[in-house]
Amino acid sequence: MDLTPHPLVVRARRLATDLLVPEAERVDQEGLPVSHIEAVKRSGLLGVAAPAEHGGWGAPPAVLRETAEILAGACCATWFVQTQHHTPVQTLARSELPVRDRLLGPLSRGELLSGVAYAHLRSYPRRPVRVRRQGEGWRFDGTVPWYTGWGLNDVLLLAGVTDADEVLFAFAEAREQPGLRASAPMRLAALTAARTVSLELDGLWLPAEAVALRTPYTRWAEGDRLKTLLTNPAVFGVAQAALSLLDDETGGPLRSRLADVRRRAYALADLPASEARAGERLAVRAEAYEVLRAATTAAVVAGGGRAMALTSRAQRLAREGLFLLVQGQTAESRAAHLRALGELPAAVREEDR
């Protein structure tokens, strides 16, 4: 068995140690600087899942997961901005449309950073963003409720639904322009640093050659649903960071629980995507959240009153843990998580008898 870390894992650890961890509390309060994004671009991490023939690394999923854990545990805001980039890369890698030739190389090599604006598709049959033909291109109207990385991203992958119930994804420059206006940055309980805004679309026109994907909504939704059943690697990264603040006596049992649920979550992730074990995937996801909650709570308790200071790492990790509870949430995953929260542990039920 090869135990040598992948070069990108080594780079992620170096970036975390040298820059992200020392600056994390300042970034949390002051915002994510462009210099952090430039460092991520130089590291090659934006190309972790990109095709090698286009300048990426073509690394296996395990490497993408491990680098995500490292970045999230070091500075969740930096992780969250850069993680948006991998969906546009993977979308282009599967596309046969002309935009692939124009953007896949620069995105794979980290010359450009892309954001995404598509989570609103999950509210279907509501259509927060509507798309229709206009001349030789497409017109977008509506509201993108959440867009992360404004002022940091070079391009964005924007999605909407047509009158024929198709989803259409197209690239636009990530800047204000005719038909596209951003709100002021949102102040959030966690990850305000990631520069999240809402986008107002009022006749934004994009040419046909900007389109990366056009497919029936039902086909897109099926694949998206299977992805949202899986546990986000950032959960394990933030939990590990919180456990690093505990001594062996307190943290030991939690570390064992975390290692166990991480192993099961990634074993499920490595299986072919299907409905066969959907319930198990959701149950493991909810269990991972419970370990995350316990780890971040323990870090705050161990820190005592000092943990209430905005300069406290434990307090920042606890807020980031709250954010991860709802990031990428769907109605299905929310229901499964709430059911899990409503179930008493077996030992407690036994004591009540």
Short mmCIF file of N, CA, C and O in Angstrom, two decimals, residues 222-305:
data_model
loop_
_atom_site.label_atom_id
_atom_site.label_comp_id
_atom_site.label_asym_id
_atom_site.label_seq_id
_atom_site.Cartn_x
_atom_site.Cartn_y
_atom_site.Cartn_z
N GLU A 222 -32.03 14.36 -10.69
CA GLU A 222 -31.71 13.01 -10.24
C GLU A 222 -30.24 12.90 -9.83
O GLU A 222 -29.91 12.37 -8.77
N GLY A 223 -29.35 13.43 -10.65
CA GLY A 223 -27.94 13.39 -10.31
C GLY A 223 -27.60 14.27 -9.12
O GLY A 223 -26.80 13.89 -8.26
N ASP A 224 -28.22 15.45 -9.05
CA ASP A 224 -27.96 16.36 -7.94
C ASP A 224 -28.41 15.74 -6.62
O ASP A 224 -27.72 15.86 -5.60
N ARG A 225 -29.55 15.07 -6.63
CA ARG A 225 -30.06 14.47 -5.39
C ARG A 225 -29.09 13.43 -4.85
O ARG A 225 -28.82 13.38 -3.65
N LEU A 226 -28.53 12.61 -5.72
CA LEU A 226 -27.62 11.57 -5.25
C LEU A 226 -26.36 12.19 -4.63
O LEU A 226 -25.82 11.66 -3.65
N LYS A 227 -25.91 13.31 -5.17
CA LYS A 227 -24.73 13.97 -4.60
C LYS A 227 -25.03 14.53 -3.21
O LYS A 227 -24.17 14.50 -2.32
N THR A 228 -26.24 15.05 -3.00
CA THR A 228 -26.55 15.68 -1.72
C THR A 228 -26.82 14.66 -0.62
O THR A 228 -27.00 15.05 0.54
N LEU A 229 -26.83 13.38 -0.94
CA LEU A 229 -26.97 12.35 0.09
C LEU A 229 -25.66 12.11 0.82
O LEU A 229 -25.65 11.53 1.91
N LEU A 230 -24.56 12.55 0.24
CA LEU A 230 -23.23 12.24 0.77
C LEU A 230 -22.80 13.25 1.83
O LEU A 230 -23.27 14.38 1.86
N THR A 231 -21.89 12.82 2.68
CA THR A 231 -21.37 13.69 3.73
C THR A 231 -20.28 14.59 3.17
O THR A 231 -19.36 14.13 2.50
N ASN A 232 -20.38 15.87 3.45
CA ASN A 232 -19.41 16.85 3.00
C ASN A 232 -18.09 16.64 3.73
O ASN A 232 -18.05 16.64 4.96
N PRO A 233 -16.96 16.48 3.01
CA PRO A 233 -15.67 16.32 3.70
C PRO A 233 -15.33 17.46 4.64
O PRO A 233 -14.58 17.27 5.61
N ALA A 234 -15.86 18.66 4.39
CA ALA A 234 -15.57 19.79 5.28
C ALA A 234 -16.04 19.50 6.70
O ALA A 234 -15.45 20.02 7.67
N VAL A 235 -17.08 18.70 6.86
CA VAL A 235 -17.56 18.33 8.19
C VAL A 235 -16.43 17.67 8.98
O VAL A 235 -16.20 17.98 10.16
N PHE A 236 -15.72 16.77 8.35
CA PHE A 236 -14.63 16.07 9.03
C PHE A 236 -13.45 17.00 9.28
O PHE A 236 -12.78 16.90 10.31
N GLY A 237 -13.19 17.93 8.33
CA GLY A 237 -12.10 18.86 8.53
C GLY A 237 -12.30 19.78 9.71
O GLY A 237 -11.40 19.99 10.53
N VAL A 238 -13.51 20.35 9.83
CA VAL A 238 -13.79 21.25 10.94
C VAL A 238 -13.82 20.47 12.26
O VAL A 238 -13.33 20.94 13.29
N ALA A 239 -14.39 19.26 12.24
CA ALA A 239 -14.42 18.45 13.46
C ALA A 239 -13.00 18.10 13.92
O ALA A 239 -12.68 18.17 15.12
N GLN A 240 -12.13 17.73 12.99
CA GLN A 240 -10.75 17.42 13.35
C GLN A 240 -10.04 18.63 13.93
O GLN A 240 -9.26 18.51 14.88
N ALA A 241 -10.29 19.81 13.35
CA ALA A 241 -9.68 21.03 13.87
C ALA A 241 -10.14 21.29 15.30
O ALA A 241 -9.35 21.70 16.16
N ALA A 242 -11.42 21.07 15.57
CA ALA A 242 -11.95 21.28 16.93
C ALA A 242 -11.33 20.28 17.90
O ALA A 242 -10.96 20.63 19.03
N LEU A 243 -11.18 19.05 17.47
CA LEU A 243 -10.62 18.02 18.36
C LEU A 243 -9.14 18.27 18.65
O LEU A 243 -8.62 17.83 19.68
N SER A 244 -8.46 18.98 17.77
CA SER A 244 -7.05 19.29 18.02
C SER A 244 -6.88 20.23 19.21
O SER A 244 -5.77 20.39 19.73
N LEU A 245 -7.98 20.86 19.65
CA LEU A 245 -7.93 21.77 20.78
C LEU A 245 -8.17 21.05 22.11
O LEU A 245 -8.14 21.68 23.16
N LEU A 246 -8.41 19.74 22.06
CA LEU A 246 -8.73 18.97 23.26
C LEU A 246 -7.57 18.07 23.65
O LEU A 246 -6.77 17.65 22.80
N ASP A 247 -7.50 17.75 24.93
CA ASP A 247 -6.48 16.79 25.37
C ASP A 247 -6.92 15.37 25.02
O ASP A 247 -8.06 15.14 24.58
N ASP A 248 -6.02 14.42 25.20
CA ASP A 248 -6.31 13.04 24.79
C ASP A 248 -7.46 12.43 25.58
O ASP A 248 -8.25 11.66 25.03
N GLU A 249 -7.57 12.77 26.86
CA GLU A 249 -8.64 12.18 27.68
C GLU A 249 -10.01 12.60 27.18
O GLU A 249 -10.93 11.78 27.06
N THR A 250 -10.15 13.88 26.89
CA THR A 250 -11.44 14.38 26.41
C THR A 250 -11.66 14.05 24.95
O THR A 250 -12.75 13.62 24.55
N GLY A 251 -10.64 14.24 24.14
CA GLY A 251 -10.80 14.10 22.71
C GLY A 251 -10.71 12.69 22.18
O GLY A 251 -11.21 12.41 21.08
N GLY A 252 -10.11 11.78 22.96
CA GLY A 252 -9.90 10.42 22.46
C GLY A 252 -11.17 9.72 21.99
O GLY A 252 -11.24 9.24 20.84
N PRO A 253 -12.22 9.64 22.81
CA PRO A 253 -13.45 8.98 22.37
C PRO A 253 -14.08 9.63 21.15
O PRO A 253 -14.59 8.96 20.26
N LEU A 254 -14.03 10.97 21.11
CA LEU A 254 -14.60 11.67 19.97
C LEU A 254 -13.78 11.42 18.70
O LEU A 254 -14.33 11.31 17.60
N ARG A 255 -12.46 11.33 18.85
CA ARG A 255 -11.63 11.02 17.68
C ARG A 255 -11.97 9.64 17.12
O ARG A 255 -12.00 9.45 15.91
N SER A 256 -12.23 8.70 17.99
CA SER A 256 -12.60 7.35 17.55
C SER A 256 -13.94 7.37 16.82
O SER A 256 -14.10 6.73 15.78
N ARG A 257 -14.89 8.10 17.37
CA ARG A 257 -16.20 8.22 16.71
C ARG A 257 -16.07 8.88 15.34
O ARG A 257 -16.68 8.44 14.36
N LEU A 258 -15.26 9.93 15.28
CA LEU A 258 -15.09 10.64 14.02
C LEU A 258 -14.43 9.75 12.97
O LEU A 258 -14.86 9.72 11.81
N ALA A 259 -13.41 9.01 13.36
CA ALA A 259 -12.72 8.12 12.42
C ALA A 259 -13.67 7.06 11.89
O ALA A 259 -13.63 6.71 10.70
N ASP A 260 -14.54 6.55 12.77
CA ASP A 260 -15.47 5.50 12.35
C ASP A 260 -16.49 6.03 11.35
O ASP A 260 -16.72 5.42 10.30
N VAL A 261 -17.11 7.16 11.64
CA VAL A 261 -18.14 7.68 10.73
C VAL A 261 -17.50 8.18 9.44
O VAL A 261 -18.08 8.04 8.34
N ARG A 262 -16.29 8.70 9.51
CA ARG A 262 -15.58 9.13 8.29
C ARG A 262 -15.31 7.94 7.39
O ARG A 262 -15.52 8.01 6.17
N ARG A 263 -14.85 6.83 7.98
CA ARG A 263 -14.59 5.62 7.19
C ARG A 263 -15.86 5.14 6.48
O ARG A 263 -15.84 4.84 5.29
N ARG A 264 -16.98 5.12 7.20
CA ARG A 264 -18.22 4.63 6.60
C ARG A 264 -18.76 5.61 5.55
O ARG A 264 -19.28 5.20 4.52
N ALA A 265 -18.62 6.91 5.82
CA ALA A 265 -19.10 7.91 4.86
C ALA A 265 -18.34 7.80 3.54
O ALA A 265 -18.94 7.84 2.45
N TYR A 266 -17.04 7.63 3.60
CA TYR A 266 -16.24 7.58 2.37
C TYR A 266 -16.39 6.24 1.66
O TYR A 266 -16.29 6.17 0.43
N ALA A 267 -16.64 5.17 2.40
CA ALA A 267 -16.93 3.89 1.77
C ALA A 267 -18.21 3.99 0.94
O ALA A 267 -18.29 3.47 -0.19
N LEU A 268 -19.21 4.68 1.46
CA LEU A 268 -20.45 4.88 0.72
C LEU A 268 -20.23 5.80 -0.47
O LEU A 268 -20.79 5.60 -1.55
N ALA A 269 -19.40 6.82 -0.29
CA ALA A 269 -19.13 7.75 -1.38
C ALA A 269 -18.41 7.06 -2.55
O ALA A 269 -18.57 7.48 -3.70
N ASP A 270 -17.63 6.04 -2.26
CA ASP A 270 -16.88 5.34 -3.30
C ASP A 270 -17.73 4.33 -4.07
O ASP A 270 -17.28 3.80 -5.09
N LEU A 271 -18.94 4.06 -3.59
CA LEU A 271 -19.84 3.16 -4.31
C LEU A 271 -20.49 3.90 -5.48
O LEU A 271 -20.59 5.12 -5.48
N PRO A 272 -20.93 3.16 -6.50
CA PRO A 272 -21.64 3.83 -7.61
C PRO A 272 -22.86 4.58 -7.09
O PRO A 272 -23.55 4.12 -6.18
N ALA A 273 -23.09 5.75 -7.65
CA ALA A 273 -24.25 6.55 -7.25
C ALA A 273 -25.53 5.83 -7.64
O ALA A 273 -25.71 5.45 -8.80
N SER A 274 -26.40 5.60 -6.67
CA SER A 274 -27.67 4.92 -6.93
C SER A 274 -28.60 5.16 -5.76
O SER A 274 -28.21 5.67 -4.71
N GLU A 275 -29.85 4.74 -5.94
CA GLU A 275 -30.85 4.86 -4.89
C GLU A 275 -30.72 3.76 -3.85
O GLU A 275 -31.31 3.84 -2.77
N ALA A 276 -29.91 2.74 -4.14
CA ALA A 276 -29.92 1.51 -3.34
C ALA A 276 -29.67 1.77 -1.86
O ALA A 276 -30.28 1.15 -1.00
N ARG A 277 -28.76 2.67 -1.51
CA ARG A 277 -28.40 2.88 -0.11
C ARG A 277 -28.61 4.35 0.30
O ARG A 277 -27.86 4.88 1.10
N ALA A 278 -29.65 4.95 -0.27
CA ALA A 278 -29.91 6.36 0.01
C ALA A 278 -30.16 6.59 1.49
O ALA A 278 -29.64 7.55 2.09
N GLY A 279 -30.95 5.73 2.11
CA GLY A 279 -31.25 5.90 3.53
C GLY A 279 -30.01 5.79 4.39
O GLY A 279 -29.83 6.55 5.35
N GLU A 280 -29.12 4.86 4.04
CA GLU A 280 -27.89 4.69 4.81
C GLU A 280 -26.98 5.91 4.64
O GLU A 280 -26.37 6.38 5.61
N ARG A 281 -26.91 6.44 3.43
CA ARG A 281 -26.09 7.63 3.19
C ARG A 281 -26.59 8.81 4.03
O ARG A 281 -25.80 9.54 4.64
N LEU A 282 -27.90 9.00 4.07
CA LEU A 282 -28.47 10.10 4.86
C LEU A 282 -28.24 9.88 6.36
O LEU A 282 -27.97 10.84 7.10
N ALA A 283 -28.33 8.63 6.80
CA ALA A 283 -28.13 8.35 8.22
C ALA A 283 -26.68 8.62 8.63
O ALA A 283 -26.42 9.19 9.70
N VAL A 284 -25.74 8.23 7.79
CA VAL A 284 -24.33 8.48 8.09
C VAL A 284 -24.04 9.97 8.06
O VAL A 284 -23.28 10.49 8.89
N ARG A 285 -24.65 10.67 7.11
CA ARG A 285 -24.48 12.13 7.05
C ARG A 285 -24.95 12.77 8.35
O ARG A 285 -24.26 13.62 8.92
N ALA A 286 -26.12 12.38 8.84
CA ALA A 286 -26.64 12.93 10.09
C ALA A 286 -25.74 12.57 11.27
O ALA A 286 -25.53 13.39 12.18
N GLU A 287 -25.20 11.37 11.26
CA GLU A 287 -24.30 10.95 12.34
C GLU A 287 -23.02 11.80 12.34
O GLU A 287 -22.49 12.16 13.39
N ALA A 288 -22.52 12.10 11.14
CA ALA A 288 -21.32 12.93 11.05
C ALA A 288 -21.59 14.32 11.62
O ALA A 288 -20.73 14.90 12.31
N TYR A 289 -22.77 14.86 11.37
CA TYR A 289 -23.13 16.16 11.94
C TYR A 289 -23.16 16.10 13.47
O TYR A 289 -22.78 17.06 14.15
N GLU A 290 -23.62 14.98 14.01
CA GLU A 290 -23.68 14.86 15.46
C GLU A 290 -22.27 14.86 16.07
O GLU A 290 -22.03 15.47 17.10
N VAL A 291 -21.33 14.16 15.41
CA VAL A 291 -19.95 14.17 15.90
C VAL A 291 -19.36 15.57 15.77
O VAL A 291 -18.63 16.03 16.65
N LEU A 292 -19.66 16.25 14.67
CA LEU A 292 -19.20 17.62 14.48
C LEU A 292 -19.71 18.51 15.61
O LEU A 292 -18.96 19.31 16.19
N ARG A 293 -21.00 18.40 15.93
CA ARG A 293 -21.58 19.20 17.00
C ARG A 293 -20.88 18.91 18.33
O ARG A 293 -20.51 19.84 19.08
N ALA A 294 -20.66 17.63 18.61
CA ALA A 294 -20.01 17.26 19.88
C ALA A 294 -18.58 17.79 19.93
O ALA A 294 -18.13 18.29 20.97
N ALA A 295 -17.87 17.70 18.82
CA ALA A 295 -16.47 18.13 18.80
C ALA A 295 -16.35 19.64 18.98
O ALA A 295 -15.52 20.13 19.77
N THR A 296 -17.16 20.40 18.26
CA THR A 296 -17.06 21.86 18.37
C THR A 296 -17.58 22.35 19.72
O THR A 296 -17.04 23.30 20.30
N THR A 297 -18.61 21.68 20.25
CA THR A 297 -19.10 22.05 21.58
C THR A 297 -18.04 21.76 22.64
O THR A 297 -17.80 22.58 23.54
N ALA A 298 -17.38 20.62 22.53
CA ALA A 298 -16.32 20.27 23.49
C ALA A 298 -15.19 21.28 23.44
O ALA A 298 -14.63 21.65 24.49
N ALA A 299 -14.85 21.76 22.25
CA ALA A 299 -13.78 22.75 22.13
C ALA A 299 -14.16 24.05 22.82
O ALA A 299 -13.33 24.69 23.48
N VAL A 300 -15.43 24.46 22.69
CA VAL A 300 -15.89 25.68 23.36
C VAL A 300 -15.89 25.48 24.87
O VAL A 300 -15.43 26.35 25.64
N VAL A 301 -16.40 24.34 25.35
CA VAL A 301 -16.43 24.07 26.79
C VAL A 301 -15.01 24.07 27.36
O VAL A 301 -14.74 24.66 28.42
N ALA A 302 -14.09 23.44 26.65
CA ALA A 302 -12.70 23.38 27.13
C ALA A 302 -12.08 24.78 27.16
O ALA A 302 -11.23 25.07 28.02
N GLY A 303 -12.50 25.63 26.27
CA GLY A 303 -11.96 26.99 26.23
C GLY A 303 -12.51 27.91 27.28
O GLY A 303 -11.94 28.98 27.54
N GLY A 304 -13.63 27.54 27.89
CA GLY A 304 -14.22 28.35 28.94
C GLY A 304 -14.67 29.71 28.43
O GLY A 304 -15.01 29.88 27.25
N GLY A 305 -14.63 30.69 29.31
CA GLY A 305 -15.08 32.03 28.96
C GLY A 305 -14.29 32.62 27.81
O GLY A 305 -14.82 33.42 27.03
#
